[in-house]
PDB file of C-alpha atoms in Angstrom:
ATOM      1  CA  UNK A   1     -25.864  19.191  33.033  1.00 39.00           C
ATOM      2  CA  UNK A   2     -26.063  16.028  35.471  1.00 41.00           C
ATOM      3  CA  UNK A   3     -22.989  13.752  35.555  1.00 43.00           C
ATOM      4  CA  UNK A   4     -22.917  10.373  34.968  1.00 45.00           C
ATOM      5  CA  UNK A   5     -21.659   9.615  38.587  1.00 45.00           C
ATOM      6  CA  UNK A   6     -22.004  10.984  41.792  1.00 43.00           C
ATOM      7  CA  UNK A   7     -18.381  10.632  42.241  1.00 48.00           C
ATOM      8  CA  UNK A   8     -17.333  12.841  39.296  1.00 45.00           C
ATOM      9  CA  UNK A   9     -15.881  16.198  39.770  1.00 41.00           C
ATOM     10  CA  UNK A  10     -17.137  18.710  37.672  1.00 42.00           C
ATOM     11  CA  UNK A  11     -19.941  19.019  34.702  1.00 43.00           C
ATOM     12  CA  UNK A  12     -18.772  20.871  30.941  1.00 43.00           C
ATOM     13  CA  UNK A  13     -19.945  24.286  32.439  1.00 43.00           C
ATOM     14  CA  UNK A  14     -16.907  24.221  34.553  1.00 41.00           C
ATOM     15  CA  UNK A  15     -14.618  22.905  32.103  1.00 41.00           C
ATOM     16  CA  UNK A  16     -15.755  25.774  30.000  1.00 41.00           C
ATOM     17  CA  UNK A  17     -14.900  28.123  32.779  1.00 41.00           C
ATOM     18  CA  UNK A  18     -11.222  26.300  33.352  1.00 43.00           C
ATOM     19  CA  UNK A  19     -10.887  26.676  30.161  1.00 45.00           C
ATOM     20  CA  UNK A  20     -11.573  29.904  29.959  1.00 40.00           C
ATOM     21  CA  UNK A  21      -9.600  31.343  33.495  1.00 43.00           C
ATOM     22  CA  UNK A  22      -6.028  30.518  32.060  1.00 43.00           C
ATOM     23  CA  UNK A  23      -2.872  29.057  34.008  1.00 43.00           C
ATOM     24  CA  UNK A  24      -2.221  32.657  35.167  1.00 43.00           C
ATOM     25  CA  UNK A  25      -5.874  32.463  37.287  1.00 46.00           C
ATOM     26  CA  UNK A  26      -5.293  28.952  38.559  1.00 46.00           C
ATOM     27  CA  UNK A  27      -3.638  27.881  41.542  1.00 46.00           C
ATOM     28  CA  UNK A  28      -0.725  25.745  40.770  1.00 44.00           C
ATOM     29  CA  UNK A  29       0.542  23.915  44.010  1.00 48.00           C
ATOM     30  CA  UNK A  30       4.158  22.878  43.922  1.00 47.00           C
ATOM     31  CA  UNK A  31       6.092  20.260  45.909  1.00 46.00           C
ATOM     32  CA  UNK A  32       9.324  19.681  46.672  1.00 50.00           C
ATOM     33  CA  UNK A  33       9.651  17.807  43.071  1.00 51.00           C
ATOM     34  CA  UNK A  34       7.953  20.473  41.032  1.00 44.00           C
ATOM     35  CA  UNK A  35       4.294  21.350  40.194  1.00 50.00           C
ATOM     36  CA  UNK A  36       1.785  19.367  40.662  1.00 53.00           C
ATOM     37  CA  UNK A  37      -0.143  17.625  37.732  1.00 61.00           C
ATOM     38  CA  UNK A  38      -4.180  18.893  38.319  1.00 73.00           C
ATOM     39  CA  UNK A  39      -7.004  16.217  38.383  1.00 83.00           C
ATOM     40  CA  UNK A  40      -8.937  16.527  35.114  1.00 86.00           C
ATOM     41  CA  UNK A  41     -12.243  17.812  35.355  1.00 89.00           C
ATOM     42  CA  UNK A  42     -14.786  14.927  34.445  1.00 92.00           C
ATOM     43  CA  UNK A  43     -17.958  15.469  32.699  1.00 92.00           C
ATOM     44  CA  UNK A  44     -20.452  12.224  32.682  1.00 93.00           C
ATOM     45  CA  UNK A  45     -23.370  11.341  29.949  1.00 94.00           C
ATOM     46  CA  UNK A  46     -26.660  12.838  30.387  1.00 94.00           C
ATOM     47  CA  UNK A  47     -29.170  10.351  31.792  1.00 94.00           C
ATOM     48  CA  UNK A  48     -30.869  10.733  28.483  1.00 93.00           C
ATOM     49  CA  UNK A  49     -29.073   7.984  27.298  1.00 95.00           C
ATOM     50  CA  UNK A  50     -29.798   5.585  30.420  1.00 96.00           C
ATOM     51  CA  UNK A  51     -33.385   6.561  29.468  1.00 95.00           C
ATOM     52  CA  UNK A  52     -32.826   5.046  26.005  1.00 96.00           C
ATOM     53  CA  UNK A  53     -30.933   2.213  26.674  1.00 96.00           C
ATOM     54  CA  UNK A  54     -33.271   1.239  29.100  1.00 96.00           C
ATOM     55  CA  UNK A  55     -36.513   2.065  26.981  1.00 96.00           C
ATOM     56  CA  UNK A  56     -34.801  -0.380  24.221  1.00 95.00           C
ATOM     57  CA  UNK A  57     -33.939  -3.391  26.888  1.00 95.00           C
ATOM     58  CA  UNK A  58     -37.478  -2.963  28.013  1.00 94.00           C
ATOM     59  CA  UNK A  59     -38.971  -2.916  24.590  1.00 94.00           C
ATOM     60  CA  UNK A  60     -36.956  -6.440  23.255  1.00 91.00           C
ATOM     61  CA  UNK A  61     -37.109  -8.286  26.620  1.00 90.00           C
ATOM     62  CA  UNK A  62     -40.945  -7.236  27.132  1.00 85.00           C
ATOM     63  CA  UNK A  63     -42.002  -8.879  23.532  1.00 87.00           C
ATOM     64  CA  UNK A  64     -39.739 -11.839  24.453  1.00 86.00           C
ATOM     65  CA  UNK A  65     -41.506 -12.343  27.722  1.00 84.00           C
ATOM     66  CA  UNK A  66     -45.075 -12.436  26.025  1.00 80.00           C
ATOM     67  CA  UNK A  67     -43.540 -15.031  23.499  1.00 81.00           C
ATOM     68  CA  UNK A  68     -42.080 -16.756  25.892  1.00 78.00           C
ATOM     69  CA  UNK A  69     -45.111 -17.225  28.263  1.00 75.00           C
ATOM     70  CA  UNK A  70     -48.002 -16.901  25.905  1.00 75.00           C
ATOM     71  CA  UNK A  71     -47.187 -18.716  22.778  1.00 74.00           C
ATOM     72  CA  UNK A  72     -46.159 -21.941  25.258  1.00 73.00           C
ATOM     73  CA  UNK A  73     -48.996 -21.815  27.845  1.00 68.00           C
ATOM     74  CA  UNK A  74     -51.421 -21.575  24.729  1.00 70.00           C
ATOM     75  CA  UNK A  75     -49.917 -24.678  22.611  1.00 70.00           C
ATOM     76  CA  UNK A  76     -48.413 -26.609  25.105  1.00 76.00           C
ATOM     77  CA  UNK A  77     -49.841 -26.093  29.176  1.00 73.00           C
ATOM     78  CA  UNK A  78     -50.184 -23.355  31.316  1.00 71.00           C
ATOM     79  CA  UNK A  79     -47.751 -24.601  33.320  1.00 70.00           C
ATOM     80  CA  UNK A  80     -45.182 -23.714  30.253  1.00 69.00           C
ATOM     81  CA  UNK A  81     -45.818 -20.147  30.841  1.00 70.00           C
ATOM     82  CA  UNK A  82     -43.506 -20.106  34.107  1.00 74.00           C
ATOM     83  CA  UNK A  83     -40.905 -19.633  30.979  1.00 74.00           C
ATOM     84  CA  UNK A  84     -42.006 -16.068  30.762  1.00 77.00           C
ATOM     85  CA  UNK A  85     -39.564 -15.755  34.348  1.00 83.00           C
ATOM     86  CA  UNK A  86     -36.141 -16.213  32.629  1.00 86.00           C
ATOM     87  CA  UNK A  87     -36.308 -13.139  30.419  1.00 86.00           C
ATOM     88  CA  UNK A  88     -38.003 -11.026  33.237  1.00 88.00           C
ATOM     89  CA  UNK A  89     -35.026 -12.336  35.285  1.00 90.00           C
ATOM     90  CA  UNK A  90     -33.075 -10.786  32.391  1.00 92.00           C
ATOM     91  CA  UNK A  91     -34.757  -7.656  32.177  1.00 92.00           C
ATOM     92  CA  UNK A  92     -33.915  -6.504  35.826  1.00 94.00           C
ATOM     93  CA  UNK A  93     -30.512  -7.385  35.648  1.00 95.00           C
ATOM     94  CA  UNK A  94     -29.801  -5.488  32.684  1.00 94.00           C
ATOM     95  CA  UNK A  95     -32.230  -2.694  34.415  1.00 96.00           C
ATOM     96  CA  UNK A  96     -29.239  -2.889  36.669  1.00 96.00           C
ATOM     97  CA  UNK A  97     -26.580  -3.395  34.513  1.00 95.00           C
ATOM     98  CA  UNK A  98     -26.844  -1.131  31.819  1.00 95.00           C
ATOM     99  CA  UNK A  99     -27.189   2.113  35.041  1.00 96.00           C
ATOM    100  CA  UNK A 100     -23.712   0.828  36.056  1.00 96.00           C
ATOM    101  CA  UNK A 101     -22.168   1.001  32.637  1.00 95.00           C
ATOM    102  CA  UNK A 102     -23.886   4.402  32.560  1.00 95.00           C
ATOM    103  CA  UNK A 103     -22.517   5.830  35.574  1.00 96.00           C
ATOM    104  CA  UNK A 104     -19.249   4.557  34.491  1.00 95.00           C
ATOM    105  CA  UNK A 105     -18.730   6.325  30.736  1.00 95.00           C
ATOM    106  CA  UNK A 106     -17.102   9.831  31.936  1.00 95.00           C
ATOM    107  CA  UNK A 107     -14.670  12.753  29.831  1.00 95.00           C
ATOM    108  CA  UNK A 108     -12.387  15.407  30.688  1.00 94.00           C
ATOM    109  CA  UNK A 109     -10.922  17.937  28.088  1.00 91.00           C
ATOM    110  CA  UNK A 110      -7.334  18.550  29.349  1.00 90.00           C
ATOM    111  CA  UNK A 111      -4.847  21.120  27.890  1.00 86.00           C
ATOM    112  CA  UNK A 112      -2.735  18.289  25.671  1.00 88.00           C
ATOM    113  CA  UNK A 113      -5.623  15.357  25.485  1.00 89.00           C
ATOM    114  CA  UNK A 114      -9.047  14.072  26.007  1.00 91.00           C
ATOM    115  CA  UNK A 115      -9.386  11.833  27.900  1.00 93.00           C
ATOM    116  CA  UNK A 116     -12.422   9.422  27.848  1.00 93.00           C
ATOM    117  CA  UNK A 117     -12.927   6.609  30.473  1.00 94.00           C
ATOM    118  CA  UNK A 118     -15.796   3.598  30.984  1.00 94.00           C
ATOM    119  CA  UNK A 119     -16.035  -0.216  31.962  1.00 92.00           C
ATOM    120  CA  UNK A 120     -17.224  -1.767  35.301  1.00 89.00           C
ATOM    121  CA  UNK A 121     -15.741  -4.685  35.650  1.00 90.00           C
ATOM    122  CA  UNK A 122     -12.690  -3.653  33.380  1.00 92.00           C
ATOM    123  CA  UNK A 123     -11.556  -0.168  33.345  1.00 92.00           C
ATOM    124  CA  UNK A 124     -10.693   1.491  30.106  1.00 92.00           C
ATOM    125  CA  UNK A 125      -9.305   4.691  30.082  1.00 91.00           C
ATOM    126  CA  UNK A 126      -8.522   6.465  26.128  1.00 89.00           C
ATOM    127  CA  UNK A 127      -5.984   9.042  25.776  1.00 89.00           C
ATOM    128  CA  UNK A 128      -6.384  11.007  22.859  1.00 88.00           C
ATOM    129  CA  UNK A 129      -3.323  13.602  22.310  1.00 88.00           C
ATOM    130  CA  UNK A 130      -5.091  16.698  20.195  1.00 87.00           C
ATOM    131  CA  UNK A 131      -2.946  16.862  17.169  1.00 84.00           C
ATOM    132  CA  UNK A 132      -2.626  13.391  16.601  1.00 85.00           C
ATOM    133  CA  UNK A 133      -6.847  14.219  15.584  1.00 86.00           C
ATOM    134  CA  UNK A 134      -7.387  12.895  11.978  1.00 86.00           C
ATOM    135  CA  UNK A 135     -11.565  13.368  11.824  1.00 89.00           C
ATOM    136  CA  UNK A 136     -13.723  14.700  14.510  1.00 91.00           C
ATOM    137  CA  UNK A 137     -17.068  13.468  13.493  1.00 92.00           C
ATOM    138  CA  UNK A 138     -21.118  14.028  15.711  1.00 94.00           C
ATOM    139  CA  UNK A 139     -23.564  10.828  14.802  1.00 94.00           C
ATOM    140  CA  UNK A 140     -26.947  10.643  15.540  1.00 94.00           C
ATOM    141  CA  UNK A 141     -29.209   7.554  14.527  1.00 93.00           C
ATOM    142  CA  UNK A 142     -32.784   8.029  13.968  1.00 94.00           C
ATOM    143  CA  UNK A 143     -33.184   6.280  17.787  1.00 93.00           C
ATOM    144  CA  UNK A 144     -30.855   8.908  19.226  1.00 94.00           C
ATOM    145  CA  UNK A 145     -32.133  12.012  16.876  1.00 94.00           C
ATOM    146  CA  UNK A 146     -35.308  10.370  18.823  1.00 94.00           C
ATOM    147  CA  UNK A 147     -34.385  10.817  22.051  1.00 94.00           C
ATOM    148  CA  UNK A 148     -32.067  14.360  21.323  1.00 94.00           C
ATOM    149  CA  UNK A 149     -29.228  12.818  21.612  1.00 96.00           C
ATOM    150  CA  UNK A 150     -25.240  12.660  19.819  1.00 96.00           C
ATOM    151  CA  UNK A 151     -22.301  10.949  19.769  1.00 95.00           C
ATOM    152  CA  UNK A 152     -18.820  12.459  19.238  1.00 94.00           C
ATOM    153  CA  UNK A 153     -16.382  10.067  17.163  1.00 92.00           C
ATOM    154  CA  UNK A 154     -12.881  10.682  17.220  1.00 91.00           C
ATOM    155  CA  UNK A 155     -10.479   8.827  14.459  1.00 88.00           C
ATOM    156  CA  UNK A 156      -6.734   9.546  14.859  1.00 83.00           C
ATOM    157  CA  UNK A 157      -4.266   7.760  12.485  1.00 78.00           C
ATOM    158  CA  UNK A 158      -3.737   4.525  14.889  1.00 75.00           C
ATOM    159  CA  UNK A 159      -7.205   2.656  14.747  1.00 69.00           C
ATOM    160  CA  UNK A 160      -6.495   1.355  18.166  1.00 68.00           C
ATOM    161  CA  UNK A 161      -6.896   5.030  19.792  1.00 65.00           C
ATOM    162  CA  UNK A 162      -9.955   5.987  17.712  1.00 73.00           C
ATOM    163  CA  UNK A 163     -12.388   6.599  20.630  1.00 88.00           C
ATOM    164  CA  UNK A 164     -16.994   7.394  21.029  1.00 91.00           C
ATOM    165  CA  UNK A 165     -18.541   9.311  23.191  1.00 94.00           C
ATOM    166  CA  UNK A 166     -21.734   8.153  23.090  1.00 94.00           C
ATOM    167  CA  UNK A 167     -25.480   9.898  24.276  1.00 93.00           C
ATOM    168  CA  UNK A 168     -24.353  13.237  24.266  1.00 94.00           C
ATOM    169  CA  UNK A 169     -26.801  16.701  23.881  1.00 94.00           C
ATOM    170  CA  UNK A 170     -26.292  17.843  20.105  1.00 95.00           C
ATOM    171  CA  UNK A 171     -25.265  20.794  21.195  1.00 94.00           C
ATOM    172  CA  UNK A 172     -22.481  19.055  23.669  1.00 94.00           C
ATOM    173  CA  UNK A 173     -21.534  17.258  20.897  1.00 94.00           C
ATOM    174  CA  UNK A 174     -21.215  19.698  18.536  1.00 95.00           C
ATOM    175  CA  UNK A 175     -19.841  22.029  20.412  1.00 94.00           C
ATOM    176  CA  UNK A 176     -17.208  19.429  21.029  1.00 93.00           C
ATOM    177  CA  UNK A 177     -16.618  18.749  17.892  1.00 93.00           C
ATOM    178  CA  UNK A 178     -15.264  22.169  17.146  1.00 92.00           C
ATOM    179  CA  UNK A 179     -13.653  22.529  19.884  1.00 91.00           C
ATOM    180  CA  UNK A 180     -11.521  19.521  19.602  1.00 90.00           C
ATOM    181  CA  UNK A 181     -11.074  20.035  15.451  1.00 89.00           C
ATOM    182  CA  UNK A 182      -9.334  23.687  16.408  1.00 88.00           C
ATOM    183  CA  UNK A 183      -6.726  22.109  18.894  1.00 87.00           C
ATOM    184  CA  UNK A 184      -6.152  19.322  16.600  1.00 82.00           C
ATOM    185  CA  UNK A 185      -5.530  21.631  13.777  1.00 83.00           C
ATOM    186  CA  UNK A 186      -3.266  23.866  16.406  1.00 80.00           C
ATOM    187  CA  UNK A 187      -1.953  21.179  17.853  1.00 73.00           C
ATOM    188  CA  UNK A 188      -0.637  19.511  14.292  1.00 68.00           C
ATOM    189  CA  UNK A 189       0.477  23.349  12.690  1.00 58.00           C
ATOM    190  CA  UNK A 190       3.724  22.688  15.020  1.00 54.00           C
ATOM    191  CA  UNK A 191       4.460  19.264  13.494  1.00 52.00           C
TER     192      UNK A 191
END
């Protein structure tokens, strides 16, 4: 699976391999202050999400470009067709911004919680403890289904910590839902 950022340190396959390996198989570097905390293995979003968002951008801004260029040229003067340059500039800017936003999304499964990181200008990292999860659902609207994508929505007791991972492959979304549900039940049983 292709990751969302070139500086990502792993893929979903590496995450599952690390889960199966167990703590005895992994080295635990110890420093003077004790064992060092391992860096999470991040998984980026699949490129299908970027394709879907860019196609929607082209469709909507393409229609706006046609309307802004053709209608004024027909009813006012041909010079007014230059208004079409504004939606075209917006389309170019949006194309680049969608790519940056897509690369910023990533998630990591750790032993006790799930990390979700996103954002270009304002970086946001959400930590959802498995024991606090109340509901994990997989959703897929008509456009997402057409592109073969699904989203995982995590609900906790505190509404502020609800989180979403958009644009996953449906098989990965179902695997993540099942794993998070299993870990959530195991962690909440101990409370």
